[in-house]
Amino acid sequence: MSKIIEVNGLSRTYKLKEGLKTALDNVSFEVEKGEVFGLLGPNGAGKTTTIKILTTLLLPTSGEVKIFGYDVVSDSNKIRDKINFVYGGEKGVYGRLTAKEYMHYFCTLYKIKNNNQNDLINNLLTLVQLHEAENQKIHTFSKGMIQRLHIARCLINNPQLIFLDEPTIGLDPLGAKLLRDIVKQLSEKGITIILTTHYMQEADELCDRIAFIRGGKITLIGKPDYIKKSCNNLNLFEATLSINDIEKLQKENFFRNLSIKTIKEPYYIINFEANEADIEFIMKYLSNFAEVLDIKKKEISLEDAYIFHMREVINK
Amino acid sequence: MFINKYGLTTLSYKAVYSYQSIKLFILFRIVDPFMHYIFFATLASALVGTSYLKFVVLGNIVYYTCQTMMINFINMFRMERRYGTLELNIASPTNTLYVIIKKGIVPLLDSLFVFLISIILGGILFDLNLPINNIVNIIFLCLVTMFTMFCFSLLFACISLVFSNVNLFLNITLAFLQIFCGVNFGVNKLPEVLEFISRLLPLTHSIEALRTIYRITKYEVTSLLLKELTLGFCYLILSLILVISMEKLARKNGELFKDI
């Protein structure tokens, strides 16, 4: 596999009134051709700064970034011909234009010959399932349709690398599913995709590899399974209880990150983390407070791993 | 027949231009200039007498034409910023200045229409009869003035990107032009330093040339228009430099323009 993205010691600082702010601090990673690479982290972690630098819209303060072997600082035009990007949300469209007109507009900007524009637009709108709405004004589109139109727009220049910055933000489950299916189709065609999202299930489903970014640094990088396994020492439990004094349980330090869901008093489902891994011991301890109806050790999801790794930031 | 319905200019017009209905067009391109000229003509007549009326109206015709171009140019950019499409335009492989110029064609045609309508209104309302024997100069003036206004608007539109309150910037600039370009009084009445500034602005020479063509003042028309043309080229070069510098600065600072 060939490397599409090579990032070495990338740093980026912003000058603010309060002083210098480090958005990225010595970040290094690589992305192979055809990979779906997820960049996950809390707000302000440095995801968008990374994407802006990779899309040549922002210069790094230090470090080296190469896309297709071209330097992002000196060869931005060569890179721009081969990439495209989609930012989440409803911005970036002309509401008064129809989907077809919008596509023509960007075809012209991307220097697609007039003779080829119609076929290209038909194919792309069909791919994102908007061909039936091609003559509909964009201001009548739903959020999901706008996101799909963005995807169609970003494919105009036949990019080999696409950046998707929170593409499913604010979409209903069906819209999000449709968009995920499109991302899978693009990936199957060999297009490399860089994805940022706050939806861990989505990242788990789509990404071949994931990087956790926190405070401008990449703290963990690997396949989703590897990331989940990195939290093997994490003991997460889910228990169904019948309990009369739930407050007593809440005060107990033994159960970390306790979350309680009421089924119907006195029945509750609780989720918690414990230092102890032995389920028998946990059950015995719990029985001091309640009647344990069911208890199981939870399989660690990407979300659990994310929360575990980002805890310091979240607690701030 | 000559309009490409999927061209950048046509689609930009449909996407972000303010006046898209005949009703609005008549209101803003015929009724509004009519009211503008009536107001200033009345004011001038009341203050200094009717002999000064033609002088003021001709100045205002050029000014109103420029105002039309600037407001529409700026509005297009404001809409692009509101829609979040400016970044997508700039990130495309097409040269940014080329995109801006293409988007400026409709405001240019719009203001040309306003200029022609104003000349007709001037004839009907204020007895400003078009000097047919000077038609070559009129056409030359029209081309030069439009070019300089276009280049100035281009520069102005680029500068406006750094302002969060574009309207304030626009209003101040228009007021500045109205005072310092000799719209309502000759710039030779200004102190020397201010007259020097006014000679660096667009409109000043065009207004003097138009008044001379209509035999209100006596200047050398060709010389005035050549000065105006030179200014236009200077504004174009400045715009070019500004667009390139702003693109570089945007990559350095991480933002191209202030959010609105």
Coordinates of C-alpha atoms in Angstrom, one line a residue:
Chain A
M1 CA 0.0 0.0 0.0
S2 CA 1.3 3.5 -0.8
K3 CA 1.2 6.4 1.6
I4 CA -1.2 9.1 0.7
I5 CA -0.7 11.3 3.7
E6 CA 2.6 11.7 5.7
V7 CA 2.5 14.0 8.7
N8 CA 5.8 14.4 10.7
G9 CA 6.1 16.6 13.7
L10 CA 3.2 18.9 12.7
S11 CA 2.6 21.8 15.0
R12 CA 0.3 24.8 14.7
T13 CA 0.0 27.8 17.0
Y14 CA -2.5 30.7 16.8
K15 CA -1.8 34.2 18.0
L16 CA -4.6 35.3 20.2
K17 CA -5.1 38.4 22.3
E18 CA -4.3 36.3 25.4
G19 CA -1.1 35.0 23.8
L20 CA -0.1 32.0 21.8
K21 CA -2.4 29.0 21.6
T22 CA -1.1 25.6 20.6
A23 CA -3.7 23.9 18.5
L24 CA -1.4 21.1 17.3
D25 CA 1.7 19.9 19.1
N26 CA 4.1 17.6 17.3
V27 CA 1.6 15.4 15.5
S28 CA 2.7 12.6 13.4
F29 CA 0.7 9.9 11.5
E30 CA 0.4 8.3 8.1
V31 CA -2.6 7.3 6.0
E32 CA -2.5 4.6 3.4
K33 CA -4.2 4.6 0.0
G34 CA -7.9 3.6 0.2
E35 CA -8.1 3.8 4.0
V36 CA -11.0 5.4 5.9
F37 CA -9.1 7.2 8.6
G38 CA -11.0 8.6 11.6
L39 CA -9.8 11.6 13.6
L40 CA -11.7 11.6 16.8
G41 CA -11.5 14.0 19.7
P42 CA -13.4 16.5 21.8
N43 CA -14.2 20.0 20.5
G44 CA -11.0 22.1 20.4
A45 CA -8.8 19.1 20.2
G46 CA -7.2 20.1 16.9
K47 CA -9.2 18.0 14.4
T48 CA -10.4 20.9 12.2
T49 CA -6.9 22.5 12.3
T50 CA -5.4 19.2 11.1
I51 CA -8.0 19.0 8.3
K52 CA -7.4 22.6 7.3
I53 CA -3.7 22.0 7.1
L54 CA -4.1 18.8 5.1
T55 CA -6.5 20.5 2.7
T56 CA -3.9 23.3 2.2
L57 CA -6.2 26.0 3.6
L58 CA -3.9 26.6 6.5
L59 CA -0.1 26.6 6.9
P60 CA 1.6 24.6 9.6
T61 CA 3.8 26.5 12.1
S62 CA 6.4 23.7 12.0
G63 CA 6.7 20.1 10.8
E64 CA 6.3 18.4 7.5
V65 CA 3.0 17.4 5.8
K66 CA 3.0 15.6 2.5
I67 CA -0.1 14.6 0.5
F68 CA 0.5 12.4 -2.5
G69 CA 4.2 13.2 -1.9
Y70 CA 3.6 16.9 -2.4
D71 CA 4.4 19.4 0.3
V72 CA 1.3 21.3 1.6
V73 CA 3.2 24.5 1.9
S74 CA 4.8 24.7 -1.5
D75 CA 2.7 22.4 -3.7
S76 CA -0.8 23.4 -2.6
N77 CA -2.1 23.7 -6.2
K78 CA -1.0 20.2 -7.2
I79 CA -2.7 18.9 -4.0
R80 CA -5.9 20.8 -4.5
D81 CA -6.4 19.2 -7.9
K82 CA -6.5 15.7 -6.2
I83 CA -8.5 16.4 -3.1
N84 CA -11.8 17.7 -1.9
F85 CA -13.6 18.3 1.3
V86 CA -17.0 18.5 3.0
Y87 CA -17.8 20.3 6.2
G88 CA -20.8 19.3 8.1
G89 CA -23.9 21.5 8.5
E90 CA -26.1 23.3 6.1
K91 CA -23.7 26.0 5.0
G92 CA -21.8 25.9 1.7
V93 CA -24.8 25.8 -0.6
Y94 CA -26.7 28.4 -2.7
G95 CA -30.3 28.0 -1.6
R96 CA -31.7 29.7 -4.7
L97 CA -30.1 27.3 -7.1
T98 CA -31.3 23.9 -8.0
A99 CA -29.1 20.9 -7.3
K100 CA -28.2 20.6 -10.9
E101 CA -27.3 24.3 -11.2
Y102 CA -25.2 24.1 -8.0
M103 CA -23.3 21.2 -9.5
H104 CA -22.8 23.1 -12.8
Y105 CA -21.5 26.0 -10.9
F106 CA -18.8 23.9 -9.2
C107 CA -18.1 22.0 -12.4
T108 CA -17.1 25.3 -14.0
L109 CA -15.0 26.2 -10.9
Y110 CA -13.3 22.8 -11.2
K111 CA -12.7 23.4 -14.9
I112 CA -14.8 20.5 -16.1
K113 CA -15.5 20.9 -19.9
N114 CA -19.0 21.9 -20.7
N115 CA -19.6 18.8 -22.8
N116 CA -18.8 16.5 -19.9
Q117 CA -20.7 18.3 -17.2
N118 CA -24.2 16.9 -17.8
D119 CA -23.0 13.2 -17.7
L120 CA -20.9 13.8 -14.7
I121 CA -23.6 15.6 -12.8
N122 CA -26.1 12.9 -13.6
N123 CA -23.8 10.2 -12.4
L124 CA -22.9 12.0 -9.2
L125 CA -26.5 13.0 -8.3
T126 CA -27.5 9.3 -8.9
L127 CA -24.7 8.1 -6.7
V128 CA -26.0 10.3 -3.8
Q129 CA -29.6 9.5 -4.6
L130 CA -30.5 13.1 -5.5
H131 CA -31.2 12.6 -9.2
E132 CA -35.0 12.9 -8.7
A133 CA -34.5 16.2 -6.9
E134 CA -32.0 17.7 -9.4
N135 CA -34.4 20.4 -10.5
Q136 CA -35.5 21.2 -7.0
K137 CA -34.2 24.4 -5.3
I138 CA -31.7 23.7 -2.6
H139 CA -33.5 25.8 0.0
T140 CA -36.3 23.1 0.0
F141 CA -33.8 20.3 0.8
S142 CA -33.5 18.5 4.1
K143 CA -30.2 18.5 6.0
G144 CA -29.5 15.0 4.8
M145 CA -30.1 16.0 1.2
I146 CA -27.8 19.0 1.6
Q147 CA -25.1 16.7 3.0
R148 CA -25.5 14.3 0.1
L149 CA -25.3 17.2 -2.3
H150 CA -22.0 18.3 -0.6
I151 CA -20.7 14.8 -1.2
A152 CA -21.7 15.0 -4.9
R153 CA -20.0 18.4 -5.1
C154 CA -16.8 17.1 -3.6
L155 CA -16.6 14.3 -6.1
I156 CA -16.7 16.7 -9.1
N157 CA -12.9 16.7 -9.5
N158 CA -12.6 12.9 -9.1
P159 CA -10.6 13.3 -5.9
Q160 CA -8.4 10.5 -4.7
L161 CA -8.6 11.9 -1.1
I162 CA -11.7 13.3 0.6
F163 CA -12.0 15.0 3.9
L164 CA -15.3 14.7 5.7
D165 CA -15.6 17.0 8.7
E166 CA -18.6 15.8 10.8
P167 CA -20.7 14.9 7.7
T168 CA -23.6 13.4 9.6
I169 CA -24.0 16.1 12.2
G170 CA -27.6 16.9 12.8
L171 CA -28.9 14.2 10.5
D172 CA -31.8 11.8 11.3
P173 CA -30.8 8.1 11.6
L174 CA -32.0 7.3 8.1
G175 CA -30.1 10.3 6.6
A176 CA -27.0 9.3 8.5
K177 CA -27.3 5.7 7.4
L178 CA -27.6 6.8 3.8
L179 CA -24.6 9.0 4.1
R180 CA -22.6 6.2 5.8
D181 CA -23.5 3.9 2.9
I182 CA -22.2 6.5 0.4
V183 CA -19.0 6.7 2.3
K184 CA -18.6 2.9 2.2
Q185 CA -19.2 3.0 -1.6
L186 CA -16.6 5.6 -2.0
S187 CA -14.1 3.7 0.1
E188 CA -14.8 0.6 -2.0
K189 CA -13.8 2.6 -5.1
G190 CA -10.4 3.1 -3.6
I191 CA -10.9 6.7 -2.5
T192 CA -9.0 7.6 0.7
I193 CA -11.2 9.3 3.3
I194 CA -10.4 11.3 6.3
L195 CA -13.3 11.5 8.6
T196 CA -14.0 13.4 11.8
T197 CA -17.1 12.7 13.8
H198 CA -18.5 12.7 17.3
Y199 CA -20.5 9.6 16.7
M200 CA -18.4 6.7 17.9
Q201 CA -20.6 4.0 16.4
E202 CA -20.2 5.7 13.0
A203 CA -16.4 5.8 13.4
D204 CA -16.4 2.1 14.4
E205 CA -18.5 1.1 11.4
L206 CA -16.6 3.2 8.8
C207 CA -13.0 3.6 9.8
D208 CA -10.2 1.2 9.0
R209 CA -8.0 3.1 11.5
I210 CA -8.6 5.8 14.1
A211 CA -6.5 8.4 15.8
F212 CA -7.6 9.9 19.1
I213 CA -6.5 13.5 19.3
R214 CA -6.5 15.4 22.6
G215 CA -5.1 18.8 23.4
G216 CA -3.4 19.0 20.0
K217 CA -1.6 15.7 20.4
I218 CA -2.4 12.3 19.0
T219 CA -2.7 10.0 22.0
L220 CA -3.7 6.7 20.4
I221 CA -3.7 5.4 16.9
G222 CA -4.8 2.1 15.4
K223 CA -7.6 -0.1 14.2
P224 CA -10.8 0.1 16.1
D225 CA -10.3 -3.3 17.7
Y226 CA -6.8 -2.3 18.8
I227 CA -8.2 0.9 20.4
K228 CA -10.9 -1.1 22.2
K229 CA -8.3 -3.6 23.4
S230 CA -6.2 -0.8 24.8
C231 CA -8.9 -0.5 27.4
N232 CA -8.9 -4.2 28.4
N233 CA -8.0 -3.2 32.0
L234 CA -11.2 -1.2 32.0
N235 CA -13.9 -3.1 34.0
L236 CA -17.4 -1.9 32.9
F237 CA -20.5 -3.5 34.4
E238 CA -24.2 -3.2 33.8
A239 CA -26.5 -4.4 36.5
T240 CA -30.3 -4.6 36.9
L241 CA -31.2 -4.0 40.5
S242 CA -34.1 -3.8 42.8
I243 CA -33.2 -1.1 45.4
N244 CA -35.0 1.0 47.9
D245 CA -32.3 3.5 48.8
I246 CA -30.6 4.5 45.5
E247 CA -29.0 7.5 47.2
K248 CA -26.9 5.3 49.4
L249 CA -25.5 3.6 46.2
Q250 CA -24.8 6.9 44.6
K251 CA -22.7 7.9 47.6
E252 CA -20.6 4.8 47.4
N253 CA -17.0 5.4 46.0
F254 CA -16.6 1.8 44.9
F255 CA -18.7 2.5 41.7
R256 CA -16.9 4.9 39.4
N257 CA -18.7 6.9 36.6
L258 CA -22.0 5.5 37.9
S259 CA -25.0 6.1 35.6
I260 CA -28.5 5.1 36.7
K261 CA -31.5 4.5 34.6
T262 CA -34.9 4.0 36.3
I263 CA -37.0 1.3 34.8
K264 CA -39.8 1.6 37.4
E265 CA -39.2 2.1 41.1
P266 CA -37.6 0.2 42.8
Y267 CA -36.1 -1.3 39.6
Y268 CA -33.0 0.3 38.1
I269 CA -30.3 -0.4 35.5
I270 CA -26.9 0.9 36.5
N271 CA -23.7 1.2 34.6
F272 CA -20.4 1.7 36.3
E273 CA -16.7 1.1 36.3
A274 CA -14.8 -0.8 39.0
N275 CA -11.2 -1.6 39.8
E276 CA -12.2 -5.1 40.5
A277 CA -12.7 -7.4 37.5
D278 CA -14.3 -10.4 39.3
I279 CA -18.0 -10.4 38.7
E280 CA -18.8 -12.6 41.7
F281 CA -17.1 -10.1 44.0
I282 CA -19.0 -7.2 42.4
M283 CA -22.2 -9.0 42.7
K284 CA -21.5 -9.7 46.4
Y285 CA -20.6 -6.1 47.0
L286 CA -23.7 -4.8 45.2
S287 CA -25.9 -7.1 47.3
N288 CA -25.1 -5.0 50.3
F289 CA -27.2 -2.3 48.7
A290 CA -29.7 -4.0 46.6
E291 CA -31.2 -7.2 45.2
V292 CA -29.1 -8.0 42.1
L293 CA -31.5 -9.2 39.4
D294 CA -28.9 -9.3 36.6
I295 CA -25.2 -8.3 36.2
K296 CA -22.8 -8.6 33.3
K297 CA -19.4 -7.3 32.3
K298 CA -19.8 -5.1 29.3
E299 CA -17.9 -5.5 26.1
I300 CA -15.9 -2.4 25.5
S301 CA -17.2 -0.2 22.7
L302 CA -15.3 2.5 20.9
E303 CA -17.4 5.0 22.9
D304 CA -16.2 3.5 26.1
A305 CA -12.6 3.6 24.9
Y306 CA -13.0 7.2 23.8
I307 CA -14.5 8.2 27.1
F308 CA -11.7 6.4 29.0
H309 CA -9.0 8.1 26.9
M310 CA -10.6 11.5 26.9
R311 CA -11.6 11.5 30.5
E312 CA -9.1 14.1 31.6
V313 CA -10.4 16.6 29.0
I314 CA -14.0 15.8 29.8
N315 CA -13.4 16.3 33.5
K316 CA -11.8 19.7 32.9
Chain B
M1 CA -28.6 33.4 -27.1
F2 CA -25.2 34.6 -25.9
I3 CA -25.9 33.7 -22.3
N4 CA -24.6 30.4 -20.9
K5 CA -27.3 29.4 -18.5
Y6 CA -24.8 27.3 -16.5
G7 CA -22.0 29.8 -16.7
L8 CA -20.3 31.2 -13.6
T9 CA -21.8 34.7 -14.1
T10 CA -25.4 33.6 -14.7
L11 CA -25.4 31.1 -11.8
S12 CA -23.8 33.7 -9.5
Y13 CA -26.5 36.1 -10.4
K14 CA -29.2 33.5 -9.7
A15 CA -27.5 32.4 -6.5
V16 CA -26.7 35.7 -4.8
Y17 CA -27.9 38.7 -6.6
S18 CA -30.4 40.9 -4.9
Y19 CA -32.7 42.0 -7.7
Q20 CA -34.3 39.1 -9.5
S21 CA -37.8 40.4 -10.2
I22 CA -39.0 43.1 -12.6
K23 CA -40.9 44.9 -9.8
L24 CA -37.8 45.2 -7.7
F25 CA -35.8 46.2 -10.7
I26 CA -38.1 49.0 -11.7
L27 CA -38.3 50.2 -8.1
F28 CA -34.6 50.2 -7.5
R29 CA -33.2 51.0 -10.9
I30 CA -35.7 53.7 -12.1
V31 CA -37.8 55.0 -9.2
D32 CA -34.9 55.2 -6.7
P33 CA -32.5 57.1 -9.0
F34 CA -35.4 59.4 -10.0
M35 CA -36.0 60.2 -6.3
H36 CA -32.3 60.7 -5.7
Y37 CA -31.9 63.2 -8.5
I38 CA -35.1 65.1 -7.5
F39 CA -33.9 65.3 -3.9
F40 CA -30.4 66.8 -4.8
A41 CA -31.8 69.0 -7.5
T42 CA -34.4 70.5 -5.1
L43 CA -31.7 70.9 -2.5
A44 CA -29.3 72.6 -4.9
S45 CA -32.1 74.9 -6.4
A46 CA -33.2 75.9 -2.9
L47 CA -29.7 76.7 -1.7
V48 CA -27.9 78.2 -4.6
G49 CA -30.5 78.6 -7.4
T50 CA -31.5 76.7 -10.5
S51 CA -28.4 77.7 -12.4
Y52 CA -26.5 75.1 -10.3
L53 CA -29.1 72.4 -10.8
K54 CA -27.5 70.7 -13.9
F55 CA -24.1 70.8 -12.2
V56 CA -25.4 68.8 -9.2
V57 CA -27.5 66.4 -11.2
L58 CA -24.6 65.4 -13.5
G59 CA -22.4 64.8 -10.5
N60 CA -25.1 62.6 -8.9
I61 CA -25.6 60.6 -12.1
V62 CA -22.0 59.4 -11.9
Y63 CA -22.2 58.9 -8.2
Y64 CA -25.4 57.0 -8.3
T65 CA -24.0 54.7 -11.0
C66 CA -21.0 54.0 -8.8
Q67 CA -23.1 53.4 -5.7
T68 CA -25.2 50.9 -7.6
M69 CA -22.1 48.9 -8.6
M70 CA -20.5 49.0 -5.2
I71 CA -23.6 48.1 -3.2
N72 CA -24.3 45.1 -5.5
F73 CA -20.7 44.0 -5.6
I74 CA -20.6 44.0 -1.8
N75 CA -24.0 42.4 -1.4
M76 CA -22.8 39.4 -3.5
F77 CA -19.8 38.9 -1.3
R78 CA -22.0 39.3 1.8
M79 CA -24.3 36.6 0.6
E80 CA -21.4 34.4 -0.2
R81 CA -20.1 34.8 3.4
R82 CA -23.6 34.2 4.8
Y83 CA -24.0 31.0 2.8
G84 CA -20.5 29.8 3.7
T85 CA -19.7 29.4 0.0
L86 CA -16.8 31.8 -0.3
E87 CA -14.3 29.3 1.1
L88 CA -15.4 26.7 -1.4
N89 CA -15.0 29.1 -4.3
I90 CA -11.5 30.1 -3.1
A91 CA -10.4 26.5 -2.5
S92 CA -11.3 25.6 -6.1
P93 CA -8.5 25.5 -8.8
T94 CA -10.0 28.5 -10.5
N95 CA -8.1 31.7 -9.9
T96 CA -9.8 33.8 -7.1
L97 CA -9.5 37.1 -9.0
Y98 CA -11.1 35.4 -12.1
V99 CA -14.0 34.2 -9.9
I100 CA -14.5 37.7 -8.4
I101 CA -14.4 39.4 -11.9
K102 CA -16.9 36.9 -13.2
K103 CA -19.2 37.7 -10.3
G104 CA -18.7 41.4 -10.9
I105 CA -20.1 41.3 -14.5
V106 CA -23.8 41.5 -13.4
P107 CA -23.2 44.5 -11.1
L108 CA -21.3 46.1 -14.0
L109 CA -24.2 45.6 -16.4
D110 CA -26.6 46.7 -13.8
S111 CA -24.8 50.0 -13.2
L112 CA -24.4 50.6 -16.9
F113 CA -28.2 50.3 -17.1
V114 CA -28.6 52.8 -14.3
F115 CA -26.2 55.2 -16.1
L116 CA -28.2 55.0 -19.3
I117 CA -31.5 55.4 -17.5
S118 CA -30.1 58.4 -15.5
I119 CA -29.0 60.1 -18.8
I120 CA -32.6 59.7 -20.1
L121 CA -34.0 60.9 -16.7
G122 CA -31.7 63.9 -16.8
G123 CA -32.9 64.8 -20.3
I124 CA -36.6 64.5 -19.4
L125 CA -36.5 66.1 -15.9
F126 CA -33.7 68.6 -16.0
D127 CA -33.4 69.5 -19.6
L128 CA -30.0 67.9 -19.8
N129 CA -30.0 67.2 -23.6
L130 CA -27.6 64.6 -24.7
P131 CA -24.9 66.4 -26.8
I132 CA -25.2 64.1 -29.9
N133 CA -22.2 65.7 -31.6
N134 CA -20.1 64.6 -28.6
I135 CA -21.4 61.0 -28.6
V136 CA -17.9 59.5 -29.1
N137 CA -16.8 61.2 -25.9
I138 CA -19.9 60.0 -24.1
I139 CA -19.2 56.4 -25.1
F140 CA -15.6 56.8 -24.1
L141 CA -16.6 58.3 -20.8
C142 CA -19.1 55.5 -20.2
L143 CA -16.5 52.8 -20.9
V144 CA -13.7 54.4 -18.8
T145 CA -16.0 55.3 -15.9
M146 CA -17.4 51.7 -15.8
F147 CA -13.9 50.2 -15.9
T148 CA -12.6 52.4 -13.1
M149 CA -15.7 51.9 -10.9
F150 CA -15.4 48.1 -11.5
C151 CA -11.8 48.1 -10.5
F152 CA -12.5 50.3 -7.5
S153 CA -15.4 48.0 -6.4
L154 CA -13.1 45.0 -6.8
L155 CA -10.6 46.5 -4.5
F156 CA -13.4 47.6 -2.1
A157 CA -14.9 44.1 -2.1
C158 CA -11.6 42.6 -1.2
I159 CA -11.0 45.0 1.6
S160 CA -14.6 44.5 2.9
L161 CA -13.7 40.8 3.6
V162 CA -11.8 41.8 6.7
F163 CA -14.8 43.7 8.2
S164 CA -17.4 42.0 10.2
N165 CA -19.8 45.0 9.7
V166 CA -19.7 45.4 5.9
N167 CA -22.6 47.9 5.8
L168 CA -20.9 50.3 8.0
F169 CA -17.8 50.2 5.8
L170 CA -19.9 50.6 2.7
N171 CA -21.8 53.6 4.0
I172 CA -18.7 55.4 5.2
T173 CA -17.0 54.8 1.8
L174 CA -20.0 56.0 -0.1
A175 CA -20.3 59.1 2.1
F176 CA -16.5 59.7 1.6
L177 CA -17.0 59.5 -2.2
Q178 CA -19.9 61.8 -2.1
I179 CA -17.9 64.4 -0.3
F180 CA -14.5 64.1 -1.9
C181 CA -15.4 63.3 -5.6
G182 CA -17.0 66.6 -6.4
V183 CA -20.5 65.2 -6.7
N184 CA -22.3 68.3 -5.4
F185 CA -19.5 70.9 -5.7
G186 CA -16.2 71.2 -7.6
V187 CA -13.2 69.6 -6.0
N188 CA -11.2 72.8 -6.7
K189 CA -13.2 74.3 -3.7
L190 CA -11.5 71.8 -1.4
P191 CA -8.2 72.6 0.4
E192 CA -5.2 71.6 -1.7
V193 CA -4.4 68.4 0.3
L194 CA -8.0 67.2 0.1
E195 CA -8.2 68.0 -3.6
F196 CA -5.1 65.9 -4.1
I197 CA -6.9 63.0 -2.3
S198 CA -10.0 63.5 -4.4
R199 CA -7.9 63.2 -7.6
L200 CA -6.8 59.8 -6.4
L201 CA -10.4 58.6 -6.1
P202 CA -12.6 57.3 -8.9
L203 CA -15.5 59.4 -10.1
T204 CA -13.7 62.8 -9.7
H205 CA -12.4 63.0 -13.2
S206 CA -15.4 61.3 -14.7
I207 CA -17.8 63.8 -13.1
E208 CA -15.7 66.7 -14.4
A209 CA -15.6 65.1 -17.9
L210 CA -19.3 64.5 -18.0
R211 CA -20.0 68.2 -17.0
T212 CA -17.6 69.3 -19.7
I213 CA -19.3 67.1 -22.3
Y214 CA -22.6 68.8 -21.3
R215 CA -20.8 72.2 -21.5
I216 CA -21.3 73.0 -17.8
T217 CA -17.6 73.2 -17.1
K218 CA -14.6 73.7 -19.4
Y219 CA -11.9 71.0 -19.0
E220 CA -10.0 68.8 -21.4
V221 CA -12.2 65.7 -21.6
T222 CA -9.6 63.3 -23.1
S223 CA -7.1 64.2 -20.5
L224 CA -9.6 63.7 -17.7
L225 CA -10.6 60.4 -19.0
L226 CA -7.0 59.2 -19.4
K227 CA -6.4 60.1 -15.8
E228 CA -9.5 58.2 -14.8
L229 CA -8.3 55.2 -16.9
T230 CA -4.9 55.3 -15.3
L231 CA -6.6 55.3 -11.8
G232 CA -8.7 52.3 -12.9
F233 CA -5.5 50.3 -13.8
C234 CA -3.9 51.3 -10.5
Y235 CA -7.0 50.0 -8.6
L236 CA -6.9 46.8 -10.7
I237 CA -3.2 46.2 -9.9
L238 CA -3.9 46.9 -6.2
S239 CA -6.8 44.5 -6.2
L240 CA -4.6 41.8 -7.7
I241 CA -1.9 42.3 -5.1
L242 CA -4.5 42.4 -2.4
V243 CA -6.2 39.1 -3.5
I244 CA -2.8 37.3 -3.6
S245 CA -1.7 38.8 -0.2
M246 CA -5.1 38.0 1.4
E247 CA -4.9 34.4 0.2
K248 CA -1.4 34.0 1.6
L249 CA -2.4 35.7 4.9
A250 CA -5.5 33.5 5.1
R251 CA -3.4 30.4 4.9
K252 CA -1.0 31.8 7.5
N253 CA -3.7 33.1 10.0
G254 CA -6.3 30.4 9.4
E255 CA -9.1 32.8 8.5
L256 CA -9.9 34.6 5.3
F257 CA -12.5 36.9 6.5
K258 CA -14.4 37.9 9.6
D259 CA -17.5 35.9 10.3
I260 CA -20.8 37.8 9.9

